[in-house]
CSV table of C-alpha atoms in Angstrom, one decimal:
chain,number,residue,atom,x,y,z
A,21,UNK,CA,29.0,-75.3,-38.8
A,22,UNK,CA,30.0,-71.9,-37.3
A,23,UNK,CA,28.3,-69.0,-39.0
A,24,UNK,CA,30.0,-65.6,-39.0
A,25,UNK,CA,28.7,-62.5,-40.6
A,26,UNK,CA,30.9,-59.6,-41.7
A,27,UNK,CA,28.9,-56.4,-41.6
A,28,UNK,CA,29.2,-52.8,-40.4
A,29,UNK,CA,26.5,-50.4,-41.6
A,30,UNK,CA,28.7,-47.8,-43.4
A,31,UNK,CA,29.8,-48.5,-46.9
A,32,UNK,CA,33.5,-48.6,-47.7
A,33,UNK,CA,34.8,-49.5,-44.2
A,34,UNK,CA,36.4,-52.7,-45.5
A,35,UNK,CA,33.7,-55.3,-44.9
A,36,UNK,CA,34.6,-57.3,-48.1
A,37,UNK,CA,38.3,-57.0,-47.5
A,38,UNK,CA,37.9,-58.4,-44.0
A,39,UNK,CA,35.4,-61.1,-45.1
A,40,UNK,CA,37.6,-62.3,-47.9
A,41,UNK,CA,40.8,-62.4,-45.9
A,42,UNK,CA,39.0,-64.0,-42.9
A,43,UNK,CA,37.6,-66.7,-45.2
A,44,UNK,CA,41.1,-67.4,-46.8
A,45,UNK,CA,42.7,-67.5,-43.4
A,46,UNK,CA,40.1,-69.9,-42.1
A,47,UNK,CA,40.5,-72.2,-45.0
A,48,UNK,CA,44.3,-72.1,-44.6
A,49,UNK,CA,43.8,-73.1,-41.0
A,50,UNK,CA,42.1,-76.2,-42.3
A,51,UNK,CA,38.5,-75.3,-42.0
A,52,UNK,CA,36.2,-76.2,-44.9
A,53,UNK,CA,35.0,-72.6,-45.6
A,54,UNK,CA,32.2,-71.2,-47.6
A,55,UNK,CA,32.2,-67.4,-48.2
A,56,UNK,CA,28.8,-66.0,-49.2
A,57,UNK,CA,28.9,-62.7,-51.0
A,58,UNK,CA,25.4,-61.3,-50.2
A,59,UNK,CA,26.1,-57.7,-51.3
A,60,UNK,CA,24.0,-58.6,-54.4
A,61,UNK,CA,23.9,-55.1,-55.8
A,62,UNK,CA,27.6,-54.9,-56.3
A,63,UNK,CA,29.2,-58.3,-55.3
A,64,UNK,CA,33.0,-58.2,-55.8
A,65,UNK,CA,34.5,-60.7,-53.4
A,66,UNK,CA,35.6,-62.7,-56.5
A,67,UNK,CA,37.7,-59.7,-57.6
A,68,UNK,CA,39.4,-59.6,-54.2
A,69,UNK,CA,40.1,-63.4,-54.5
A,70,UNK,CA,41.2,-63.0,-58.1
A,71,UNK,CA,38.8,-65.6,-59.5
A,72,UNK,CA,36.1,-65.8,-62.2
A,73,UNK,CA,32.5,-66.6,-61.2
A,74,UNK,CA,31.3,-70.1,-62.0
A,75,UNK,CA,28.3,-72.3,-62.0
A,76,UNK,CA,25.7,-69.7,-62.7
A,77,UNK,CA,22.1,-70.4,-61.6
A,78,UNK,CA,19.0,-68.3,-62.1
A,79,UNK,CA,17.0,-66.7,-59.3
A,80,UNK,CA,13.3,-66.5,-60.3
A,81,UNK,CA,10.4,-64.8,-58.7
A,82,UNK,CA,6.7,-65.2,-59.5
A,83,UNK,CA,5.3,-62.9,-62.1
A,84,UNK,CA,1.6,-63.0,-63.0
A,85,UNK,CA,0.6,-63.8,-66.5
A,86,UNK,CA,-3.1,-63.1,-67.4
A,87,UNK,CA,-5.2,-65.4,-69.5
A,88,UNK,CA,-7.7,-62.9,-70.8
A,89,UNK,CA,-10.0,-65.7,-72.2
A,90,UNK,CA,-10.6,-66.9,-68.7
A,91,UNK,CA,-10.7,-63.4,-67.0
A,92,UNK,CA,-14.1,-62.4,-65.7
A,93,UNK,CA,-13.0,-58.8,-65.2
A,94,UNK,CA,-13.9,-59.0,-61.4
A,95,UNK,CA,-10.9,-56.8,-60.5
A,96,UNK,CA,-9.9,-58.9,-57.5
A,97,UNK,CA,-6.3,-59.1,-58.6
A,98,UNK,CA,-6.0,-55.3,-58.8
A,99,UNK,CA,-7.7,-54.8,-55.4
A,100,UNK,CA,-5.5,-57.4,-53.8
A,101,UNK,CA,-2.2,-56.0,-55.1
A,102,UNK,CA,-0.4,-54.3,-52.2
A,103,UNK,CA,2.2,-52.8,-54.5
A,104,UNK,CA,-0.4,-51.3,-57.0
A,105,UNK,CA,1.5,-53.2,-59.7
A,106,UNK,CA,-1.8,-54.2,-61.4
A,107,UNK,CA,-4.1,-51.8,-63.2
A,108,UNK,CA,-7.2,-52.3,-65.2
A,109,UNK,CA,-8.1,-51.2,-68.7
A,110,UNK,CA,-11.8,-51.9,-69.6
A,111,UNK,CA,-11.8,-54.2,-66.6
A,112,UNK,CA,-8.9,-56.3,-67.8
A,113,UNK,CA,-5.7,-56.5,-65.7
A,114,UNK,CA,-2.3,-55.2,-66.8
A,115,UNK,CA,1.0,-55.4,-65.0
A,116,UNK,CA,3.6,-52.7,-64.1
A,117,UNK,CA,6.4,-55.2,-63.9
A,118,UNK,CA,8.9,-53.0,-62.0
A,119,UNK,CA,6.5,-52.6,-59.1
A,120,UNK,CA,5.6,-56.4,-58.8
A,121,UNK,CA,7.2,-58.0,-55.8
A,122,UNK,CA,6.3,-61.5,-56.9
A,123,UNK,CA,4.1,-62.1,-53.8
A,124,UNK,CA,1.5,-64.2,-55.5
A,125,UNK,CA,-1.5,-62.5,-53.8
A,126,UNK,CA,-3.1,-61.9,-57.2
A,127,UNK,CA,-2.8,-65.6,-58.0
A,128,UNK,CA,-4.6,-66.5,-54.8
A,129,UNK,CA,-7.3,-63.9,-55.3
A,130,UNK,CA,-8.2,-65.0,-58.8
A,131,UNK,CA,-11.2,-67.3,-58.6
A,132,UNK,CA,-11.3,-67.8,-62.4
A,133,UNK,CA,-7.8,-69.3,-62.5
A,134,UNK,CA,-6.9,-66.7,-65.1
A,135,UNK,CA,-3.5,-66.0,-63.6
A,136,UNK,CA,-0.4,-68.3,-64.0
A,137,UNK,CA,3.2,-67.9,-63.1
A,138,UNK,CA,5.1,-66.3,-66.0
A,139,UNK,CA,8.3,-66.3,-63.9
A,140,UNK,CA,10.9,-63.5,-63.9
A,141,UNK,CA,14.6,-63.8,-63.5
A,142,UNK,CA,15.8,-61.2,-61.0
A,143,UNK,CA,19.3,-62.3,-60.5
A,144,UNK,CA,21.8,-65.2,-60.4
A,145,UNK,CA,23.8,-67.1,-57.9
A,146,UNK,CA,27.3,-68.5,-58.5
A,147,UNK,CA,29.4,-71.1,-56.9
A,148,UNK,CA,33.2,-70.8,-57.4
A,149,UNK,CA,36.0,-72.9,-56.0
A,150,UNK,CA,38.2,-70.1,-54.9
A,151,UNK,CA,40.9,-72.0,-53.0
A,152,UNK,CA,41.5,-75.6,-51.9
A,153,UNK,CA,39.1,-75.4,-49.0
A,154,UNK,CA,37.2,-72.3,-49.9
A,155,UNK,CA,34.0,-72.0,-51.9
A,156,UNK,CA,32.7,-68.6,-52.9
A,157,UNK,CA,28.9,-68.3,-53.3
A,158,UNK,CA,27.9,-65.0,-54.9
A,159,UNK,CA,24.5,-63.4,-55.4
A,160,UNK,CA,24.1,-61.0,-58.2
A,161,UNK,CA,21.1,-58.8,-58.8
A,162,UNK,CA,20.3,-58.0,-62.5
A,163,UNK,CA,21.1,-54.4,-63.1
A,164,UNK,CA,17.9,-52.4,-63.0
A,165,UNK,CA,16.0,-54.9,-60.9
A,166,UNK,CA,14.7,-53.6,-57.6
A,167,UNK,CA,14.0,-56.6,-55.5
A,168,UNK,CA,17.3,-57.6,-54.0
A,169,UNK,CA,15.7,-59.8,-51.3
A,170,UNK,CA,15.0,-62.9,-53.4
A,171,UNK,CA,18.6,-62.9,-54.7
A,172,UNK,CA,20.0,-62.6,-51.1
A,173,UNK,CA,17.7,-65.5,-50.1
A,174,UNK,CA,18.8,-67.6,-53.1
A,175,UNK,CA,22.5,-67.0,-52.5
A,176,UNK,CA,22.3,-67.7,-48.7
A,177,UNK,CA,20.3,-70.9,-49.3
A,178,UNK,CA,22.9,-72.0,-51.8
A,179,UNK,CA,25.7,-71.3,-49.4
A,180,UNK,CA,23.9,-73.1,-46.6
A,181,UNK,CA,23.3,-76.2,-48.8
A,182,UNK,CA,27.1,-76.7,-49.1
A,183,UNK,CA,28.9,-78.8,-46.5
A,184,UNK,CA,31.4,-76.7,-44.6
A,185,UNK,CA,32.9,-76.1,-41.2
A,186,UNK,CA,32.6,-72.3,-41.4
A,187,UNK,CA,30.2,-70.0,-43.3
A,188,UNK,CA,31.4,-66.5,-43.7
A,189,UNK,CA,28.7,-64.1,-44.8
A,190,UNK,CA,29.7,-60.8,-46.4
A,191,UNK,CA,26.7,-58.4,-46.1
A,192,UNK,CA,25.9,-55.3,-48.0
A,193,UNK,CA,26.1,-52.0,-46.2
A,194,UNK,CA,23.2,-50.6,-44.2
A,195,UNK,CA,20.8,-52.3,-41.8
A,196,UNK,CA,17.8,-53.0,-44.0
A,197,UNK,CA,15.8,-56.2,-44.4
A,198,UNK,CA,18.3,-58.0,-46.6
A,199,UNK,CA,21.2,-57.2,-44.3
A,200,UNK,CA,19.2,-58.5,-41.3
A,201,UNK,CA,18.3,-61.6,-43.3
A,202,UNK,CA,22.0,-62.1,-44.2
A,203,UNK,CA,23.1,-61.9,-40.6
A,204,UNK,CA,20.2,-63.9,-39.2
A,205,UNK,CA,21.2,-67.2,-37.7
A,206,UNK,CA,24.9,-66.2,-37.3
A,207,UNK,CA,26.8,-67.2,-34.2
A,208,UNK,CA,29.0,-64.1,-34.3
A,209,UNK,CA,29.2,-60.9,-36.4
A,210,UNK,CA,32.4,-59.2,-37.3
A,211,UNK,CA,31.5,-55.5,-37.3
A,212,UNK,CA,33.9,-53.4,-39.4
A,213,UNK,CA,33.9,-49.7,-38.9
A,214,UNK,CA,36.2,-46.7,-39.1
A,215,UNK,CA,37.1,-43.8,-36.8
A,216,UNK,CA,34.8,-41.3,-38.5
A,217,UNK,CA,31.5,-39.8,-37.4
A,218,UNK,CA,29.7,-41.8,-40.1
A,219,UNK,CA,31.5,-45.0,-39.1
A,220,UNK,CA,30.6,-44.6,-35.5
A,221,UNK,CA,27.0,-43.6,-36.2
A,222,UNK,CA,26.4,-46.6,-38.5
A,223,UNK,CA,28.2,-48.9,-36.1
A,224,UNK,CA,25.6,-48.1,-33.4
A,225,UNK,CA,22.8,-48.9,-35.8
A,226,UNK,CA,24.4,-52.2,-36.6
A,227,UNK,CA,24.9,-53.0,-32.9
A,228,UNK,CA,21.2,-52.3,-32.3
A,229,UNK,CA,20.4,-54.7,-35.1
A,230,UNK,CA,22.7,-57.4,-33.7
A,231,UNK,CA,21.0,-57.0,-30.4
A,232,UNK,CA,17.6,-57.6,-32.0
A,233,UNK,CA,19.0,-60.6,-33.9
A,234,UNK,CA,20.8,-61.9,-30.8
A,235,UNK,CA,24.2,-62.1,-32.5
A,236,UNK,CA,27.4,-61.4,-30.6
A,237,UNK,CA,29.5,-58.6,-32.2
A,238,UNK,CA,33.3,-58.5,-32.6
A,239,UNK,CA,34.2,-54.9,-33.4
A,240,UNK,CA,37.0,-54.2,-35.8
A,241,UNK,CA,38.3,-50.6,-36.3
A,242,UNK,CA,39.7,-50.4,-39.8
A,243,UNK,CA,42.0,-47.6,-40.9
A,244,UNK,CA,42.4,-46.9,-37.2
A,245,UNK,CA,45.2,-44.4,-37.7
A,246,UNK,CA,43.6,-42.1,-40.2
A,247,UNK,CA,40.6,-40.7,-38.3
A,248,UNK,CA,40.1,-39.5,-34.7
A,249,UNK,CA,36.4,-40.0,-34.2
A,250,UNK,CA,36.6,-43.2,-32.2
A,251,UNK,CA,33.7,-45.4,-31.0
A,252,UNK,CA,35.4,-46.4,-27.7
A,253,UNK,CA,33.0,-44.5,-25.4
A,254,UNK,CA,29.9,-45.6,-27.2
A,255,UNK,CA,31.1,-49.2,-27.1
A,256,UNK,CA,31.8,-48.9,-23.4
A,257,UNK,CA,28.2,-47.9,-22.7
A,258,UNK,CA,27.2,-51.2,-24.3
A,259,UNK,CA,29.8,-53.2,-22.4
A,260,UNK,CA,31.8,-53.8,-25.6
A,261,UNK,CA,35.3,-52.9,-26.8
A,262,UNK,CA,37.3,-52.8,-30.0
A,263,UNK,CA,38.6,-56.3,-30.6
A,264,UNK,CA,40.9,-55.5,-33.4
A,265,UNK,CA,42.5,-52.3,-34.8
A,266,UNK,CA,43.8,-52.3,-38.3
A,267,UNK,CA,46.0,-49.3,-39.3
A,268,UNK,CA,46.0,-48.1,-42.9
A,269,UNK,CA,48.8,-49.6,-44.9
A,270,UNK,CA,50.1,-49.2,-48.4
A,271,UNK,CA,50.6,-53.0,-48.6
A,272,UNK,CA,46.9,-53.6,-48.2
A,273,UNK,CA,46.2,-51.3,-51.1
A,274,UNK,CA,48.8,-53.2,-53.2
A,275,UNK,CA,47.2,-56.5,-52.4
A,276,UNK,CA,43.7,-55.0,-53.1
A,277,UNK,CA,44.8,-53.9,-56.5
A,278,UNK,CA,46.6,-57.1,-57.4
A,279,UNK,CA,43.5,-59.2,-56.5
A,280,UNK,CA,45.5,-61.2,-53.9
A,281,UNK,CA,44.2,-61.2,-50.3
A,282,UNK,CA,46.6,-59.6,-48.0
A,283,UNK,CA,46.9,-62.8,-45.8
A,284,UNK,CA,48.5,-64.4,-48.9
A,285,UNK,CA,50.2,-61.3,-50.2
A,286,UNK,CA,52.0,-60.3,-47.0
A,287,UNK,CA,51.6,-62.5,-43.9
A,288,UNK,CA,53.5,-60.0,-41.7
A,289,UNK,CA,51.4,-57.0,-42.5
A,290,UNK,CA,49.4,-55.7,-39.5
A,291,UNK,CA,46.2,-56.4,-41.4
A,292,UNK,CA,47.2,-60.1,-41.8
A,293,UNK,CA,48.1,-60.3,-38.1
A,294,UNK,CA,44.8,-58.9,-37.0
A,295,UNK,CA,42.9,-61.2,-39.4
A,296,UNK,CA,44.7,-64.2,-37.9
A,297,UNK,CA,43.6,-63.0,-34.5
A,298,UNK,CA,39.9,-62.9,-35.6
A,299,UNK,CA,40.3,-66.2,-37.5
A,300,UNK,CA,41.6,-67.9,-34.4
A,301,UNK,CA,38.5,-66.8,-32.4
A,302,UNK,CA,36.2,-68.1,-35.1
A,303,UNK,CA,38.3,-71.3,-35.6
A,304,UNK,CA,38.0,-72.1,-31.8
A,305,UNK,CA,34.3,-71.1,-31.6
A,306,UNK,CA,32.2,-73.6,-29.9
B,19,UNK,CA,-24.0,-30.3,-84.2
B,20,UNK,CA,-24.2,-32.1,-80.8
B,21,UNK,CA,-22.8,-30.6,-77.6
B,22,UNK,CA,-19.9,-32.5,-76.2
B,23,UNK,CA,-20.0,-33.8,-72.7
B,24,UNK,CA,-16.7,-34.4,-71.0
B,25,UNK,CA,-15.5,-35.5,-67.5
B,26,UNK,CA,-12.3,-33.9,-66.3
B,27,UNK,CA,-10.4,-35.0,-63.2
B,28,UNK,CA,-8.5,-32.3,-61.5
B,29,UNK,CA,-5.9,-33.1,-58.9
B,30,UNK,CA,-6.7,-30.7,-56.0
B,31,UNK,CA,-4.5,-29.6,-53.1
B,32,UNK,CA,-7.2,-29.0,-50.5
B,33,UNK,CA,-10.7,-30.4,-50.1
B,34,UNK,CA,-11.6,-30.2,-53.7
B,35,UNK,CA,-14.2,-28.0,-55.6
B,36,UNK,CA,-13.9,-25.3,-58.2
B,37,UNK,CA,-12.2,-22.8,-55.9
B,38,UNK,CA,-9.6,-25.3,-54.7
B,39,UNK,CA,-6.1,-25.0,-56.1
B,40,UNK,CA,-4.6,-27.5,-58.7
B,41,UNK,CA,-2.2,-29.9,-56.9
B,42,UNK,CA,1.4,-29.9,-58.2
B,43,UNK,CA,1.4,-33.7,-57.8
B,44,UNK,CA,-1.1,-36.0,-59.4
B,45,UNK,CA,-0.5,-39.2,-57.4
B,46,UNK,CA,-0.2,-37.7,-54.0
B,47,UNK,CA,-3.0,-35.0,-54.3
B,48,UNK,CA,-5.5,-35.1,-51.5
B,49,UNK,CA,-8.7,-34.9,-53.5
B,50,UNK,CA,-9.7,-35.3,-57.1
B,51,UNK,CA,-12.3,-32.9,-58.3
B,52,UNK,CA,-14.4,-34.4,-61.1
B,53,UNK,CA,-15.7,-31.6,-63.2
B,54,UNK,CA,-18.5,-32.3,-65.8
B,55,UNK,CA,-18.4,-30.1,-68.8
B,56,UNK,CA,-21.0,-29.6,-71.5
B,57,UNK,CA,-19.5,-27.7,-74.5
B,58,UNK,CA,-17.6,-24.9,-72.9
B,59,UNK,CA,-19.7,-24.7,-69.7
B,60,UNK,CA,-19.1,-26.4,-66.3
B,61,UNK,CA,-22.3,-28.3,-65.5
B,62,UNK,CA,-21.5,-30.1,-62.3
B,63,UNK,CA,-18.6,-31.1,-60.1
B,64,UNK,CA,-17.9,-33.3,-57.1
B,65,UNK,CA,-14.9,-34.2,-55.0
B,66,UNK,CA,-13.5,-37.7,-54.6
B,67,UNK,CA,-10.9,-38.6,-52.1
B,68,UNK,CA,-7.7,-39.8,-53.7
B,69,UNK,CA,-7.0,-43.4,-52.5
B,70,UNK,CA,-3.3,-42.7,-53.5
B,71,UNK,CA,-2.9,-39.9,-51.0
B,72,UNK,CA,-2.6,-42.3,-48.1
B,73,UNK,CA,-1.3,-45.4,-49.7
B,74,UNK,CA,2.2,-46.7,-49.2
B,75,UNK,CA,3.1,-47.0,-52.8
B,76,UNK,CA,1.7,-46.8,-56.3
B,77,UNK,CA,-0.2,-43.6,-55.4
B,78,UNK,CA,-0.5,-42.4,-59.0
B,79,UNK,CA,-1.6,-45.8,-60.2
B,80,UNK,CA,-4.5,-45.8,-57.8
B,81,UNK,CA,-5.5,-42.2,-58.6
B,82,UNK,CA,-5.4,-43.0,-62.3
B,83,UNK,CA,-7.4,-46.2,-61.8
B,84,UNK,CA,-10.1,-44.1,-59.9
B,85,UNK,CA,-10.4,-41.6,-62.8
B,86,UNK,CA,-10.8,-44.5,-65.2
B,87,UNK,CA,-13.6,-45.9,-63.1
B,88,UNK,CA,-15.2,-42.4,-63.0
B,89,UNK,CA,-15.1,-42.3,-66.8
B,90,UNK,CA,-12.9,-39.3,-67.1
B,91,UNK,CA,-11.3,-38.5,-70.5
B,92,UNK,CA,-9.1,-35.7,-69.3
B,93,UNK,CA,-6.9,-35.2,-66.2
B,94,UNK,CA,-5.3,-32.0,-65.0
B,95,UNK,CA,-2.4,-31.8,-62.5
B,96,UNK,CA,0.9,-30.0,-62.1
B,97,UNK,CA,2.9,-33.1,-62.7
B,98,UNK,CA,2.5,-36.8,-63.4
B,99,UNK,CA,4.7,-39.8,-62.4
B,100,UNK,CA,5.7,-42.3,-65.0
B,101,UNK,CA,3.6,-45.2,-63.7
B,102,UNK,CA,0.5,-43.0,-63.4
B,103,UNK,CA,1.2,-41.7,-66.9
B,104,UNK,CA,1.2,-45.3,-68.3
B,105,UNK,CA,-2.1,-46.2,-66.6
B,106,UNK,CA,-3.8,-43.0,-67.7
B,107,UNK,CA,-2.8,-43.4,-71.3
B,108,UNK,CA,-3.8,-47.1,-71.3
B,109,UNK,CA,-7.2,-46.1,-70.1
B,110,UNK,CA,-7.6,-43.4,-72.8
B,111,UNK,CA,-7.3,-40.5,-70.4
B,112,UNK,CA,-5.3,-37.5,-71.6
B,113,UNK,CA,-3.1,-35.8,-69.0
B,114,UNK,CA,-2.6,-32.0,-69.1
B,115,UNK,CA,-0.2,-29.9,-67.1
B,116,UNK,CA,-1.5,-26.9,-65.2
B,117,UNK,CA,0.1,-24.2,-63.0
B,118,UNK,CA,-1.2,-24.0,-59.4
B,119,UNK,CA,-4.3,-21.9,-60.3
B,120,UNK,CA,-7.9,-22.5,-59.1
B,121,UNK,CA,-9.6,-25.7,-60.4
B,122,UNK,CA,-12.2,-23.5,-62.2
B,123,UNK,CA,-9.5,-21.5,-64.0
B,124,UNK,CA,-7.6,-24.6,-65.0
B,125,UNK,CA,-10.7,-26.2,-66.5
B,126,UNK,CA,-11.4,-22.9,-68.4
B,127,UNK,CA,-7.8,-22.8,-69.6
B,128,UNK,CA,-8.1,-26.3,-70.8
B,129,UNK,CA,-11.4,-25.6,-72.7
B,130,UNK,CA,-9.7,-22.6,-74.4
B,131,UNK,CA,-6.9,-24.9,-75.4
B,132,UNK,CA,-4.3,-23.1,-73.3
B,133,UNK,CA,-3.0,-26.1,-71.2
B,134,UNK,CA,-0.1,-28.1,-72.5
B,135,UNK,CA,-0.4,-31.9,-72.8
B,136,UNK,CA,1.7,-33.5,-70.1
B,137,UNK,CA,4.9,-35.2,-71.3
B,138,UNK,CA,6.2,-38.3,-69.5
B,139,UNK,CA,9.0,-37.4,-67.2
B,140,UNK,CA,12.3,-39.1,-67.9
B,141,UNK,CA,14.6,-40.5,-65.3
B,142,UNK,CA,13.8,-41.0,-61.7
B,143,UNK,CA,12.3,-38.6,-59.3
B,144,UNK,CA,8.7,-39.0,-58.3
B,145,UNK,CA,7.4,-38.1,-54.9
B,146,UNK,CA,6.0,-41.3,-53.5
B,147,UNK,CA,7.2,-44.7,-52.9
B,148,UNK,CA,7.1,-46.6,-56.2
B,149,UNK,CA,8.2,-44.0,-58.6
B,150,UNK,CA,10.5,-42.1,-56.3
B,151,UNK,CA,13.2,-44.6,-55.9
B,152,UNK,CA,15.0,-43.7,-59.1
B,153,UNK,CA,13.0,-45.8,-61.5
B,154,UNK,CA,12.2,-43.9,-64.6
B,155,UNK,CA,9.8,-43.7,-67.5
B,156,UNK,CA,12.7,-44.7,-69.7
B,157,UNK,CA,12.0,-48.3,-68.6
B,158,UNK,CA,8.7,-48.2,-70.6
B,159,UNK,CA,9.8,-47.1,-74.0
C-alpha cells in the first residue's frame, strides 16, 4: 500500500480539495483507494465528494469513575494526575472532565481499586463508499471536546484496517501532534501552499516536520496566479522545487459549490490536469 | 459570644506577607499568604508557595487544593478561573475579589465587608493552560 499525506501548514490553501481530487483520480486510474479525512475538528471531504457519512462508530477514551465505598482517601489519584483533572473534597476525589486526557494514570495509582473505566465518547469515525473504488474514512470530534488526538488515531486505524492500494490522508492545518501523527508512516506528502507570506511561512514549518518524519515532500502551489510571494527561493535552499502550480479558476469554485470534484466536473481544467500529474506519480510509486 | 477564628488565603504577587500586593490572578500567583484572623484582628500569617505557579496546566486547581488542605474558608484574589472556582466552592471556600492593594488592606476590607464575592467568569479566557484555551465556566452549569 502506498501512503500519501496531503498537508501544508496554513489553513485554507486547498488541502482538502487536492486530497479529494487526488483520491478520486487515483480510484479512476484503477487503484483501490482509501481517503482518510483526519481534519477531525471540521471534516468536510464528504461534502466535496457529495456523499453522506455512513457506518458511524464511537471513539471512546478512559474516564475515571470513583467508587467512594472503596476509596481510602489516600489522594494518590489526585497527586498522580498530570492534567490536574482530579481534585479532593474532604479527601474524596472528584473529576473535572474537560481536563481529563484519559491517560489512566489515576487507575494505576489507586491501590484500593476504587477507580474503574466510566468511558467517554469523544468523537466518531465513519466509513463511506464514496465511489466504486474509493472509500472515505472520516474522523469527527464531538463539538466542545478538546482531545482531538484519540479521534485522529481512531480514524487513521480504521483507514489502515481497510484493504487498499493507496491511502490518501487529508490532515488538519498546522504542524501539531495530530498532524504529525496523521503524516507519520507516509511514503510521500503532498504539501499544498499558496504564494502569500503566510503560505510560505507555514510551508517551511511543514517541510521541517516532514524532514523529522523522514517523508518526501511534493510541493503544490495553489492559486499560483493570485499572489506574488513565492516560495521558490526557500525551496531551492532545501534542494526542492514546486512540482505543480494550480492557477485560480472559476471552474474549481463551481465544482466546489456543486459538491463534485473538479476531476469529474471538468477534466480539462488546469486543476484536473495538475491533479492527474500528481496522481501519476503516486500511481507509479514503488 | 465566642470570637470567630478564620483562615484567609490571599493570592500574592511577590514573596507573600502582609505588605505584599494582592495578585490579579489566583491560579498563577507566585505565593499564597495564609492569614489567620481572630474576630477582626490579624493574629498570624505565613507564606506558602503556590504549586500552580510553575505547573504546566491546572494551576488554579492546584492552588485551590492547597488552600483546602490548609483549612482556609475564604480566599482573596483579583480574579478566579472557572476550574479553580469549582474546586474552591466544592471545598467550602468562599472566593472574594480584591483590587491590587496590600494583603493587609485586602484582609481588612474583607473584614469590614467591603470586598465583593467573586462571580464565576463566563466564556473562555483564563491565563494558564487548562482554562485559557477557550473553555468556559458555562460548561459547568
